[in-house]
């Protein structure tokens, strides 16, 4: 299997150099786990979120969105279990005071999975294998639990503790009844949200992979408790194929296998049709936006790894340069959260079932929960390529994701009428697409700069353009060029952006 071409550190360097991502406030030395997105990064990130929202909210009849607050009533986090249980295991260096995640130290040293490993076993392994401080090599303290929520005070009152949300999901549960009633939703239905989450990770690392402030795209899909396997959309994905690693395969030390959704269901590898449907839909979303399906697999959580609220969880994983890692978690959360919030708030969150004339509490049959920045990394890794012939990096991002779609270049910068004509084209095209106007350096240099930042097409205006009102369009991916009239430019670029071959859209003038 072809691996990503860059290491994660090289990707961080590329992202900084090209204006995608910077360490936050680097002039002050930055702050671990926090990043700022630059002029291209903000566009790519917004495009990812826009595509997700379009696919899973706007183009569906059964899903609506919300935008909840980051700080909410702290009782939400008591009910959800985060105040008591949202912890990782921490160990301190007795000499230099550095802090580490106990389970990660074990994973790194012993190369064994630690998901769900209890505190006493972590302590025993750290001691038994004489694992020391990674910075100075000294003794480590006894491991203890560390709550990952950031807390703050609300208003000028000391002790009025509230939390920055560690996930977006709970706001959906807290608002469940209002959203359902006002949007007149009937089961099955989903409520989605995109927004910031905060986790005081003990050791943020691997660039954007583990941050302290990040964004999530989450969807809670609710079904009737007695109709948990009546998935009306399953036929859409039955023949869809993906790499699968079930809990059983992991137990028997088997490798992942390629299976269709139909096979996963008939062999009872995936428990419900809804879970299978959402796994395939999320995988497909990445692939349709240009990611390589061979870099993905779905992996079921083994028993010890399951969260307290989950009946079954599958992760959509991606093969990062540092190994297979979770990209998105898809859990069957049952009615756990609604029950918890009913109990703690005393509000009635049940729905009236017209058929049985009884009150029912819906089940979250699947919660696909995706980190925006992990998706950001995936699209960059899969788009990044080095073109030997061009001796240049080409960032082959899908046109829907490319931060800038079109570059407009006057062939020469010292001829006022060519520049003026090019500006006219730029003013027109930027009404519809994210464009850039570049007149510095040779045309070859400008093409190279455009390729490296993923600009999907470039439009060059030359002396001939002054006479016949035609321009040259160049494709980033093939370097093919065609000549078209300015009056046809928008139509041609629209078709090109929608996937038509450039050669079919105008008179070919070769490859450059
Ligand atoms: P991990 O095991 O990697 O810590 P998790 O199981 O705690 O992840 P979830 O709580 O399921 O993660 O969160 C859903 C998604 O949010 C993850 O799949 C990931 O894409 C994203 N995410 C979670 N924590 C972080 C983080 N610290 N930095 C960036 N993205 C994150």
Short mmCIF file of C-alpha atoms and ligand atoms in Angstrom, two decimals:
data_model
loop_
_atom_site.label_atom_id
_atom_site.label_comp_id
_atom_site.label_asym_id
_atom_site.label_seq_id
_atom_site.Cartn_x
_atom_site.Cartn_y
_atom_site.Cartn_z
CA UNK A 1 0.00 0.00 0.00
CA UNK A 2 1.33 3.39 -0.98
CA UNK A 3 2.13 5.50 2.09
CA UNK A 4 1.86 9.27 2.45
CA UNK A 5 4.88 10.94 0.93
CA UNK A 6 5.67 13.28 3.80
CA UNK A 7 6.25 12.77 7.50
CA UNK A 8 3.97 14.70 9.83
CA UNK A 9 6.82 17.12 10.66
CA UNK A 10 7.47 17.74 6.96
CA UNK A 11 3.76 18.39 6.51
CA UNK A 12 3.87 20.95 9.34
CA UNK A 13 6.79 22.69 7.61
CA UNK A 14 4.95 22.70 4.26
CA UNK A 15 1.80 24.07 5.90
CA UNK A 16 3.72 26.89 7.55
CA UNK A 17 5.76 27.79 4.48
CA UNK A 18 2.71 27.98 2.22
CA UNK A 19 0.37 29.80 4.60
CA UNK A 20 -1.89 26.93 5.65
CA UNK A 21 -1.12 26.59 9.37
CA UNK A 22 1.07 28.40 11.91
CA UNK A 23 1.93 27.58 15.51
CA UNK A 24 -0.35 29.94 17.45
CA UNK A 25 1.34 33.27 18.28
CA UNK A 26 4.73 31.98 17.25
CA UNK A 27 6.41 35.34 18.00
CA UNK A 28 5.90 34.48 21.69
CA UNK A 29 7.11 30.92 21.25
CA UNK A 30 3.69 29.45 20.44
CA UNK A 31 1.66 27.30 22.85
CA UNK A 32 1.51 23.51 22.62
CA UNK A 33 -1.65 22.11 21.06
CA UNK A 34 -2.89 25.38 19.53
CA UNK A 35 -2.57 26.41 15.90
CA UNK A 36 -3.64 29.33 13.72
CA UNK A 37 -4.85 28.85 10.18
CA UNK A 38 -3.29 31.08 7.51
CA UNK A 39 -4.75 32.61 4.37
CA UNK A 40 -4.93 29.27 2.53
CA UNK A 41 -5.63 27.12 5.59
CA UNK A 42 -8.75 29.06 6.50
CA UNK A 43 -10.11 28.57 2.97
CA UNK A 44 -9.36 24.83 2.95
CA UNK A 45 -10.88 24.37 6.39
CA UNK A 46 -13.99 26.34 5.45
CA UNK A 47 -14.35 24.31 2.24
CA UNK A 48 -14.15 21.04 4.19
CA UNK A 49 -16.83 22.22 6.61
CA UNK A 50 -18.99 23.55 3.78
CA UNK A 51 -18.84 20.23 1.89
CA UNK A 52 -19.66 18.24 5.02
CA UNK A 53 -22.60 20.51 5.87
CA UNK A 54 -23.89 20.38 2.30
CA UNK A 55 -23.69 16.57 2.14
CA UNK A 56 -24.99 15.65 5.57
CA UNK A 57 -27.37 18.51 6.38
CA UNK A 58 -28.50 20.62 3.43
CA UNK A 59 -28.90 17.84 0.89
CA UNK A 60 -30.81 15.59 3.27
CA UNK A 61 -34.46 15.77 4.32
CA UNK A 62 -33.87 13.93 7.58
CA UNK A 63 -31.07 16.04 9.14
CA UNK A 64 -31.07 19.59 10.50
CA UNK A 65 -28.25 21.57 12.05
CA UNK A 66 -27.65 23.68 15.14
CA UNK A 67 -24.87 25.94 16.36
CA UNK A 68 -24.62 25.63 20.13
CA UNK A 69 -22.60 27.64 22.60
CA UNK A 70 -19.10 26.66 23.68
CA UNK A 71 -19.75 27.33 27.37
CA UNK A 72 -23.02 25.98 28.65
CA UNK A 73 -24.66 25.05 31.95
CA UNK A 74 -22.07 22.88 33.76
CA UNK A 75 -24.80 20.41 34.72
CA UNK A 76 -24.71 19.25 31.08
CA UNK A 77 -21.22 17.84 31.74
CA UNK A 78 -22.25 16.30 35.05
CA UNK A 79 -25.10 14.47 33.34
CA UNK A 80 -22.96 13.31 30.43
CA UNK A 81 -20.31 11.85 32.73
CA UNK A 82 -17.53 14.21 31.63
CA UNK A 83 -17.03 15.87 35.04
CA UNK A 84 -16.35 12.52 36.69
CA UNK A 85 -15.00 10.43 33.88
CA UNK A 86 -13.44 12.38 31.01
CA UNK A 87 -9.89 11.53 32.02
CA UNK A 88 -6.57 10.31 30.72
CA UNK A 89 -3.78 8.84 32.81
CA UNK A 90 -0.97 11.24 33.67
CA UNK A 91 2.53 10.64 35.04
CA UNK A 92 5.02 13.31 36.15
CA UNK A 93 8.79 13.23 36.03
CA UNK A 94 10.05 13.40 39.62
CA UNK A 95 13.06 15.46 38.56
CA UNK A 96 12.20 17.80 35.67
CA UNK A 97 8.43 17.91 36.19
CA UNK A 98 7.56 16.98 32.57
CA UNK A 99 4.14 15.38 32.22
CA UNK A 100 3.23 12.43 30.00
CA UNK A 101 0.25 10.24 29.19
CA UNK A 102 0.87 6.92 30.88
CA UNK A 103 -0.84 4.84 28.19
CA UNK A 104 1.07 6.56 25.36
CA UNK A 105 4.41 5.87 27.05
CA UNK A 106 3.48 2.18 27.17
CA UNK A 107 2.31 2.15 23.55
CA UNK A 108 5.53 3.79 22.39
CA UNK A 109 7.82 1.51 24.37
CA UNK A 110 6.03 -1.84 24.22
CA UNK A 111 4.21 -1.39 20.89
CA UNK A 112 0.98 -2.78 22.35
CA UNK A 113 -2.54 -1.27 22.26
CA UNK A 114 -3.60 0.32 25.55
CA UNK A 115 -7.18 1.38 24.80
CA UNK A 116 -9.33 0.74 27.87
CA UNK A 117 -6.32 -0.34 30.02
CA UNK A 118 -7.17 0.22 33.72
CA UNK A 119 -5.08 2.55 35.89
CA UNK A 120 -3.49 -0.25 37.98
CA UNK A 121 -2.36 -2.13 34.86
CA UNK A 122 -0.81 1.06 33.46
CA UNK A 123 1.01 1.56 36.79
CA UNK A 124 2.23 -2.04 36.77
CA UNK A 125 3.49 -1.86 33.16
CA UNK A 126 5.27 1.46 33.68
CA UNK A 127 7.05 0.05 36.71
CA UNK A 128 7.64 -3.45 35.35
CA UNK A 129 9.24 -2.18 32.14
CA UNK A 130 11.16 0.58 33.92
CA UNK A 131 9.73 3.29 31.71
CA UNK A 132 11.43 6.60 32.48
CA UNK A 133 10.99 10.31 31.71
CA UNK A 134 11.23 10.89 27.96
CA UNK A 135 13.03 14.19 28.50
CA UNK A 136 15.66 13.56 31.22
CA UNK A 137 15.50 9.81 31.85
CA UNK A 138 14.56 10.15 35.56
CA UNK A 139 11.97 8.27 37.66
CA UNK A 140 8.27 8.83 37.00
CA UNK A 141 5.56 9.39 39.62
CA UNK A 142 2.66 7.01 40.24
CA UNK A 143 0.12 7.45 37.42
CA UNK A 144 -3.14 9.25 38.24
CA UNK A 145 -6.27 10.32 36.41
CA UNK A 146 -6.39 13.79 34.86
CA UNK A 147 -9.62 15.46 33.70
CA UNK A 148 -9.29 16.81 30.16
CA UNK A 149 -11.91 19.56 30.42
CA UNK A 150 -10.80 23.19 30.44
CA UNK A 151 -12.60 25.06 33.20
CA UNK A 152 -13.28 28.77 33.60
CA UNK A 153 -15.39 31.14 35.72
CA UNK A 154 -18.55 32.72 34.40
CA UNK A 155 -19.02 36.36 35.39
CA UNK A 156 -17.00 38.05 38.13
CA UNK A 157 -17.91 35.36 40.67
CA UNK A 158 -15.11 33.10 41.90
CA UNK A 159 -16.17 29.49 42.10
CA UNK A 160 -18.82 29.74 39.39
CA UNK A 161 -17.05 27.03 37.44
CA UNK A 162 -18.06 26.26 33.87
CA UNK A 163 -16.33 24.29 31.14
CA UNK A 164 -15.29 24.81 27.55
CA UNK A 165 -17.13 22.03 25.77
CA UNK A 166 -14.97 18.92 25.16
CA UNK A 167 -17.34 17.73 22.40
CA UNK A 168 -20.21 19.21 20.43
CA UNK A 169 -22.53 16.22 20.93
CA UNK A 170 -23.94 17.11 24.35
CA UNK A 171 -25.36 20.43 23.15
CA UNK A 172 -27.39 18.47 20.62
CA UNK A 173 -28.83 16.29 23.41
CA UNK A 174 -29.54 19.27 25.65
CA UNK A 175 -31.43 21.04 22.83
CA UNK A 176 -32.97 17.86 21.48
CA UNK A 177 -36.62 18.56 22.33
CA UNK A 178 -36.64 22.16 21.07
CA UNK A 179 -35.01 21.22 17.80
CA UNK A 180 -37.28 18.24 17.24
CA UNK A 181 -40.44 20.23 17.92
CA UNK A 182 -39.53 23.37 16.01
CA UNK A 183 -38.15 21.57 12.97
CA UNK A 184 -41.10 19.11 13.20
CA UNK A 185 -38.76 16.14 12.89
CA UNK A 186 -40.13 12.61 12.71
CA UNK A 187 -38.02 9.53 13.45
CA UNK A 188 -35.62 8.57 12.03
CA UNK A 189 -33.82 11.92 11.99
CA UNK A 190 -30.48 13.51 12.69
CA UNK A 191 -29.21 16.70 14.30
CA UNK A 192 -25.79 17.94 13.24
CA UNK A 193 -23.34 20.53 14.45
CA UNK A 194 -19.96 21.88 13.44
CA UNK A 195 -17.97 23.77 16.02
CA UNK A 196 -15.02 24.14 18.33
CA UNK A 197 -14.20 21.68 21.09
CA UNK A 198 -11.48 21.92 23.71
CA UNK A 199 -9.53 19.19 25.46
CA UNK A 200 -6.63 19.78 27.81
CA UNK A 201 -4.67 16.94 26.20
CA UNK A 202 -1.72 15.84 28.33
CA UNK A 203 0.66 15.57 25.43
CA UNK A 204 -0.59 17.21 22.25
CA UNK A 205 1.48 15.91 19.37
CA UNK A 206 1.62 15.01 15.72
CA UNK A 207 0.80 18.53 14.57
CA UNK A 208 -2.95 18.90 13.96
CA UNK A 209 -3.69 15.32 14.92
CA UNK A 210 -3.90 15.92 18.66
CA UNK A 211 -4.68 19.51 19.57
CA UNK A 212 -6.12 21.25 22.60
CA UNK A 213 -8.49 23.41 20.57
CA UNK A 214 -10.05 21.81 17.51
CA UNK A 215 -13.27 21.59 15.55
CA UNK A 216 -15.73 18.75 15.26
CA UNK A 217 -18.36 17.89 12.67
CA UNK A 218 -20.85 15.71 14.52
CA UNK A 219 -24.18 14.13 13.78
CA UNK A 220 -26.53 12.36 16.18
CA UNK A 221 -28.88 10.05 14.30
CA UNK A 222 -32.01 9.13 16.28
CA UNK A 223 -34.25 6.13 15.61
CA UNK A 224 -37.36 4.56 17.12
CA UNK A 225 -36.22 2.16 19.90
CA UNK A 226 -38.20 -0.68 18.36
CA UNK A 227 -37.14 0.00 14.79
CA UNK A 228 -33.40 0.05 15.18
CA UNK A 229 -32.65 -1.89 12.05
CA UNK A 230 -35.07 -0.38 9.57
CA UNK A 231 -32.55 1.59 7.56
CA UNK A 232 -34.34 3.07 4.57
CA UNK A 233 -31.13 4.02 2.75
CA UNK A 234 -29.17 0.77 3.02
CA UNK A 235 -29.52 -0.13 -0.68
CA UNK A 236 -27.60 3.04 -1.61
CA UNK A 237 -24.45 1.59 -0.05
CA UNK A 238 -24.91 -2.22 -0.14
CA UNK A 239 -22.26 -2.75 -2.82
CA UNK A 240 -19.88 -0.21 -1.37
CA UNK A 241 -16.53 -1.79 -0.54
CA UNK A 242 -14.10 -0.89 2.22
CA UNK A 243 -11.21 -2.26 4.29
CA UNK A 244 -12.66 -3.82 7.45
CA UNK A 245 -11.02 -4.81 10.75
CA UNK A 246 -13.59 -6.18 13.19
CA UNK A 247 -13.09 -6.83 16.92
CA UNK A 248 -13.10 -10.56 16.11
CA UNK A 249 -10.34 -10.14 13.51
CA UNK A 250 -8.26 -8.20 16.05
CA UNK A 251 -8.79 -10.88 18.68
CA UNK A 252 -7.63 -13.57 16.24
CA UNK A 253 -4.73 -11.39 15.04
CA UNK A 254 -6.06 -11.35 11.49
CA UNK A 255 -5.38 -8.67 8.92
CA UNK A 256 -8.09 -6.36 7.66
CA UNK A 257 -10.11 -7.58 4.68
CA UNK A 258 -11.90 -5.89 1.83
CA UNK A 259 -15.66 -6.39 2.22
CA UNK A 260 -18.85 -4.87 0.88
CA UNK A 261 -21.45 -3.45 3.24
CA UNK A 262 -23.75 -6.30 2.20
CA UNK A 263 -21.11 -8.86 3.30
CA UNK A 264 -20.50 -7.00 6.58
CA UNK A 265 -24.20 -7.23 7.36
CA UNK A 266 -24.81 -10.80 6.21
CA UNK A 267 -21.78 -12.04 8.19
CA UNK A 268 -23.03 -9.95 11.15
CA UNK A 269 -19.69 -8.10 11.32
CA UNK A 270 -21.55 -4.79 11.59
CA UNK A 271 -24.45 -5.08 14.01
CA UNK A 272 -27.05 -2.73 12.45
CA UNK A 273 -27.87 -1.48 8.97
CA UNK A 274 -27.85 2.10 10.19
CA UNK A 275 -24.34 1.78 11.57
CA UNK A 276 -23.21 0.22 8.28
CA UNK A 277 -24.94 2.95 6.30
CA UNK A 278 -23.24 5.78 8.18
CA UNK A 279 -19.83 4.10 8.04
CA UNK A 280 -20.11 3.78 4.26
CA UNK A 281 -21.50 7.31 3.84
CA UNK A 282 -18.68 8.92 5.79
CA UNK A 283 -16.02 6.87 3.97
CA UNK A 284 -17.62 7.76 0.63
CA UNK A 285 -17.57 11.46 1.50
CA UNK A 286 -13.79 11.39 1.81
CA UNK A 287 -13.34 9.37 -1.37
CA UNK A 288 -15.65 11.58 -3.42
CA UNK A 289 -13.57 14.56 -2.35
CA UNK A 290 -10.43 12.98 -3.72
CA UNK A 291 -9.02 10.91 -0.83
CA UNK A 292 -7.49 7.53 -1.66
CA UNK A 293 -9.75 4.66 -0.40
CA UNK A 294 -6.69 2.44 0.10
CA UNK A 295 -5.56 4.70 2.92
CA UNK A 296 -8.77 4.07 4.91
CA UNK A 297 -10.19 1.24 6.97
CA UNK A 298 -13.02 0.82 9.44
CA UNK A 299 -11.99 -0.72 12.76
CA UNK A 300 -14.33 -1.92 15.46
CA UNK A 301 -13.54 -1.11 19.08
CA UNK A 302 -12.59 -4.17 21.09
CA UNK A 303 -14.57 -4.76 24.29
CA UNK A 304 -12.17 -3.00 26.71
CA UNK A 305 -11.93 0.00 24.44
CA UNK A 306 -15.65 0.83 24.34
CA UNK A 307 -16.73 4.05 26.06
CA UNK A 308 -19.18 3.78 28.95
CA UNK A 309 -22.02 5.11 26.75
CA UNK A 310 -21.42 2.97 23.67
CA UNK A 311 -22.98 -0.34 22.69
CA UNK A 312 -20.78 -0.61 19.62
CA UNK A 313 -18.18 1.73 18.09
CA UNK A 314 -16.35 1.66 14.79
CA UNK A 315 -13.60 4.11 13.93
CA UNK A 316 -12.95 5.28 10.44
CA UNK A 317 -9.16 5.15 10.38
CA UNK A 318 -6.54 6.59 8.06
CA UNK A 319 -3.00 5.41 7.52
CA UNK A 320 -1.04 8.46 8.66
CA UNK A 321 2.76 8.47 8.32
CA UNK A 322 2.85 7.56 12.04
CA UNK A 323 0.46 4.61 11.61
CA UNK A 324 -3.26 3.81 11.44
CA UNK A 325 -5.14 6.34 13.56
CA UNK A 326 -8.72 7.37 14.27
CA UNK A 327 -10.12 9.90 11.89
CA UNK A 328 -13.72 9.65 12.95
CA UNK A 329 -15.55 7.72 15.67
CA UNK A 330 -18.97 6.23 14.90
CA UNK A 331 -20.73 5.04 18.05
CA UNK A 332 -24.05 3.47 18.83
CA UNK A 333 -24.86 5.56 21.94
CA UNK A 334 -28.26 3.96 22.54
CA UNK A 335 -30.60 6.15 24.66
CA UNK A 336 -27.81 6.72 27.20
CA UNK A 337 -27.50 10.49 26.75
CA UNK A 338 -31.18 11.36 26.54
CA UNK A 339 -31.80 9.23 29.65
CA UNK A 340 -28.98 10.95 31.53
CA UNK A 341 -30.25 14.41 30.64
CA UNK A 342 -33.83 13.48 31.57
CA UNK A 343 -32.66 12.27 34.94
CA UNK A 344 -30.46 15.30 35.70
CA UNK A 345 -32.65 18.06 34.25
CA UNK A 346 -36.03 16.48 35.07
CA UNK A 347 -37.18 17.60 31.60
CA UNK A 348 -39.20 15.14 29.55
CA UNK A 349 -37.20 14.40 26.42
CA UNK A 350 -39.37 11.55 25.20
CA UNK A 351 -41.42 11.73 22.01
CA UNK A 352 -45.03 10.73 21.49
CA UNK A 353 -45.29 7.78 19.12
CA UNK A 354 -48.42 8.16 16.98
CA UNK A 355 -48.47 4.45 16.09
CA UNK A 356 -48.36 2.93 19.56
CA UNK A 357 -49.82 6.03 21.27
CA UNK A 358 -47.04 5.73 23.81
CA UNK A 359 -44.08 7.84 24.85
CA UNK A 360 -40.77 6.59 23.53
CA UNK A 361 -37.15 7.57 24.04
CA UNK A 362 -35.22 7.53 20.74
CA UNK A 363 -31.89 5.74 20.41
CA UNK A 364 -28.80 7.26 18.83
CA UNK A 365 -28.13 4.39 16.45
CA UNK A 366 -25.03 6.12 15.18
CA UNK A 367 -23.02 9.20 16.05
CA UNK A 368 -20.45 9.98 13.37
CA UNK A 369 -17.98 12.36 15.01
CA UNK A 370 -15.27 13.84 12.82
CA UNK A 371 -12.42 16.20 13.69
CA UNK A 372 -12.11 18.92 11.06
CA UNK A 373 -8.32 19.19 11.41
CA UNK A 374 -7.81 15.44 11.03
CA UNK A 375 -9.83 15.63 7.78
CA UNK A 376 -7.70 18.64 6.81
CA UNK A 377 -4.55 16.53 7.23
CA UNK A 378 -5.99 13.63 5.25
CA UNK A 379 -6.89 15.78 2.27
CA UNK A 380 -3.45 17.40 2.32
CA UNK A 381 -1.57 14.09 2.61
CA UNK A 382 -3.54 12.53 -0.22
CA UNK A 383 -3.24 15.61 -2.45
CA UNK A 384 0.47 16.20 -1.94
CA UNK A 385 2.69 14.94 -4.76
CA UNK A 386 6.07 15.75 -6.18
CA UNK A 387 6.09 15.99 -9.98
CA UNK A 388 9.52 15.00 -11.28
CA UNK A 389 9.00 16.49 -14.73
CA UNK A 390 7.95 19.82 -13.28
CA UNK A 391 10.50 19.55 -10.43
CA UNK A 392 7.80 20.95 -8.25
CA UNK A 393 5.20 20.04 -5.66
CA UNK A 394 1.67 19.71 -7.02
CA UNK A 395 -1.15 19.84 -4.49
CA UNK A 396 -3.88 17.87 -6.23
CA UNK A 397 -6.79 18.96 -4.03
CA UNK A 398 -10.32 18.34 -5.31
CA UNK A 399 -11.62 21.54 -6.94
CA UNK A 400 -14.32 21.76 -4.25
CA UNK A 401 -11.60 21.89 -1.58
CA UNK A 402 -8.88 23.90 -3.31
CA UNK A 403 -8.41 27.12 -1.27
CA UNK A 404 -8.02 29.11 -4.48
CA UNK A 405 -9.73 27.79 -7.60
CA UNK A 406 -8.31 30.04 -10.30
CA UNK A 407 -5.16 32.10 -10.79
CA UNK A 408 -5.29 34.95 -13.27
CA UNK A 409 -1.93 35.88 -14.78
CA UNK A 410 -1.06 38.62 -17.24
CA UNK A 411 1.75 37.11 -19.32
CA UNK A 412 3.86 40.23 -18.85
CA UNK A 413 3.69 42.71 -16.01
CA UNK A 414 5.08 45.77 -17.78
CA UNK A 415 2.43 46.22 -20.48
CA UNK A 416 -0.42 48.26 -19.05
CA UNK A 417 -3.05 47.11 -21.55
CA UNK A 418 -2.34 43.39 -20.94
CA UNK A 419 -2.46 43.94 -17.17
CA UNK A 420 -5.68 45.94 -17.49
CA UNK A 421 -7.36 43.23 -19.54
CA UNK A 422 -6.24 40.57 -17.06
CA UNK A 423 -7.66 42.64 -14.18
CA UNK A 424 -10.97 42.79 -16.00
CA UNK A 425 -11.02 38.97 -16.22
CA UNK A 426 -10.05 38.70 -12.55
CA UNK A 427 -12.80 41.14 -11.45
CA UNK A 428 -15.34 39.04 -13.31
CA UNK A 429 -14.20 35.59 -12.15
CA UNK A 430 -13.76 36.51 -8.49
CA UNK A 431 -17.51 37.17 -8.30
CA UNK A 432 -17.99 33.41 -8.57
CA UNK A 433 -14.79 31.69 -7.39
CA UNK A 434 -11.92 32.22 -4.98
CA UNK A 435 -9.32 33.67 -7.34
CA UNK A 436 -5.88 35.17 -7.15
CA UNK A 437 -4.19 37.76 -9.38
CA UNK A 438 -0.45 37.29 -9.77
CA UNK A 439 1.93 39.30 -11.91
CA UNK A 440 5.22 38.81 -10.11
CA UNK A 441 7.98 36.65 -11.58
CA UNK A 442 8.17 34.64 -14.78
CA UNK A 443 5.06 32.84 -15.96
CA UNK A 444 6.76 29.50 -15.19
CA UNK A 445 7.40 30.60 -11.61
CA UNK A 446 3.79 31.67 -11.26
CA UNK A 447 2.55 28.27 -12.54
CA UNK A 448 4.83 26.52 -10.05
CA UNK A 449 3.54 28.65 -7.16
CA UNK A 450 -0.03 27.95 -8.21
CA UNK A 451 0.54 24.16 -8.46
CA UNK A 452 2.12 24.06 -5.03
CA UNK A 453 -0.88 25.64 -3.34
CA UNK A 454 -3.45 23.62 -5.26
CA UNK A 455 -4.86 26.32 -7.59
CA UNK A 456 -7.01 24.20 -9.88
CA UNK A 457 -6.77 26.26 -13.09
CA UNK A 458 -4.84 29.27 -14.28
CA UNK A 459 -5.94 31.78 -16.89
CA UNK A 460 -3.24 33.64 -18.81
CA UNK A 461 -3.84 36.87 -20.72
CA UNK A 462 -1.29 37.72 -23.43
CA UNK A 463 -0.80 40.05 -26.42
CA UNK A 464 -3.11 37.95 -28.58
CA UNK A 465 -5.86 38.42 -26.01
CA UNK A 466 -5.85 42.16 -26.83
CA UNK A 467 -6.69 41.34 -30.42
CA UNK A 468 -9.03 38.35 -30.32
CA UNK A 469 -10.42 38.38 -26.76
CA UNK A 470 -9.17 34.87 -26.07
CA UNK A 471 -7.16 33.53 -23.11
CA UNK A 472 -5.27 30.36 -22.18
CA UNK A 473 -6.54 28.03 -19.47
CA UNK A 474 -4.03 25.63 -17.92
CA UNK A 475 -4.88 22.58 -15.85
CA UNK A 476 -2.96 22.13 -12.59
CA UNK A 477 -3.11 18.34 -12.77
CA UNK A 478 -2.11 17.72 -16.40
CA UNK A 479 -0.53 21.07 -17.41
CA UNK A 480 -2.68 20.80 -20.54
CA UNK A 481 -3.63 24.16 -22.07
CA UNK A 482 -6.58 25.30 -24.16
CA UNK A 483 -7.49 28.59 -25.76
CA UNK A 484 -11.01 29.98 -25.20
CA UNK A 485 -12.88 33.24 -25.77
CA UNK A 486 -13.33 35.43 -22.69
CA UNK A 487 -17.08 35.35 -23.31
CA UNK A 488 -17.01 31.53 -22.84
CA UNK A 489 -14.61 31.53 -19.92
CA UNK A 490 -17.12 31.15 -17.07
CA UNK A 491 -18.95 28.28 -18.78
CA UNK A 492 -15.76 26.44 -19.60
CA UNK A 493 -14.34 26.87 -16.10
CA UNK A 494 -17.62 25.70 -14.56
CA UNK A 495 -17.53 22.50 -16.63
CA UNK A 496 -13.84 21.97 -15.89
CA UNK A 497 -14.46 22.41 -12.17
CA UNK A 498 -17.27 19.85 -12.40
CA UNK A 499 -14.85 17.25 -13.74
CA UNK A 500 -14.91 17.54 -17.55
CA UNK A 501 -11.58 17.06 -19.32
CA UNK A 502 -9.98 20.36 -20.24
CA UNK A 503 -9.01 19.11 -23.73
CA UNK A 504 -12.69 18.68 -24.59
CA UNK A 505 -13.61 22.23 -23.68
CA UNK A 506 -11.55 24.28 -26.15
CA UNK A 507 -8.79 24.40 -28.72
CA UNK A 508 -5.73 22.59 -27.37
CA UNK A 509 -2.49 24.53 -27.35
CA UNK A 510 -0.38 21.77 -25.85
CA UNK A 511 1.01 20.99 -22.48
CA UNK A 512 3.01 23.30 -20.27
P1 LIG B 1 -8.53 9.84 20.28
O1 LIG B 1 -8.71 8.40 20.67
O2 LIG B 1 -7.68 10.03 19.06
O3 LIG B 1 -8.16 10.73 21.43
P2 LIG B 1 -11.27 10.16 20.78
O4 LIG B 1 -11.77 8.75 20.64
O5 LIG B 1 -11.07 10.72 22.12
O6 LIG B 1 -9.95 10.34 19.87
P3 LIG B 1 -13.74 11.30 20.06
O7 LIG B 1 -14.07 11.73 21.42
O8 LIG B 1 -14.44 10.13 19.48
O9 LIG B 1 -12.17 11.11 19.93
O10 LIG B 1 -13.85 12.57 19.11
C1 LIG B 1 -14.32 12.49 17.79
C2 LIG B 1 -13.33 13.02 16.81
O11 LIG B 1 -12.86 14.30 17.18
C3 LIG B 1 -12.07 12.17 16.65
O12 LIG B 1 -12.29 11.09 15.80
C4 LIG B 1 -11.12 13.18 16.06
O13 LIG B 1 -11.29 13.29 14.66
C5 LIG B 1 -11.52 14.46 16.74
N1 LIG B 1 -10.65 14.72 17.89
C6 LIG B 1 -10.77 14.25 19.15
N2 LIG B 1 -9.79 14.70 19.94
C7 LIG B 1 -9.01 15.49 19.16
C8 LIG B 1 -7.84 16.26 19.40
N3 LIG B 1 -7.29 16.33 20.60
N4 LIG B 1 -7.31 16.96 18.35
C9 LIG B 1 -7.86 16.91 17.13
N5 LIG B 1 -8.98 16.21 16.85
C10 LIG B 1 -9.55 15.51 17.84
#
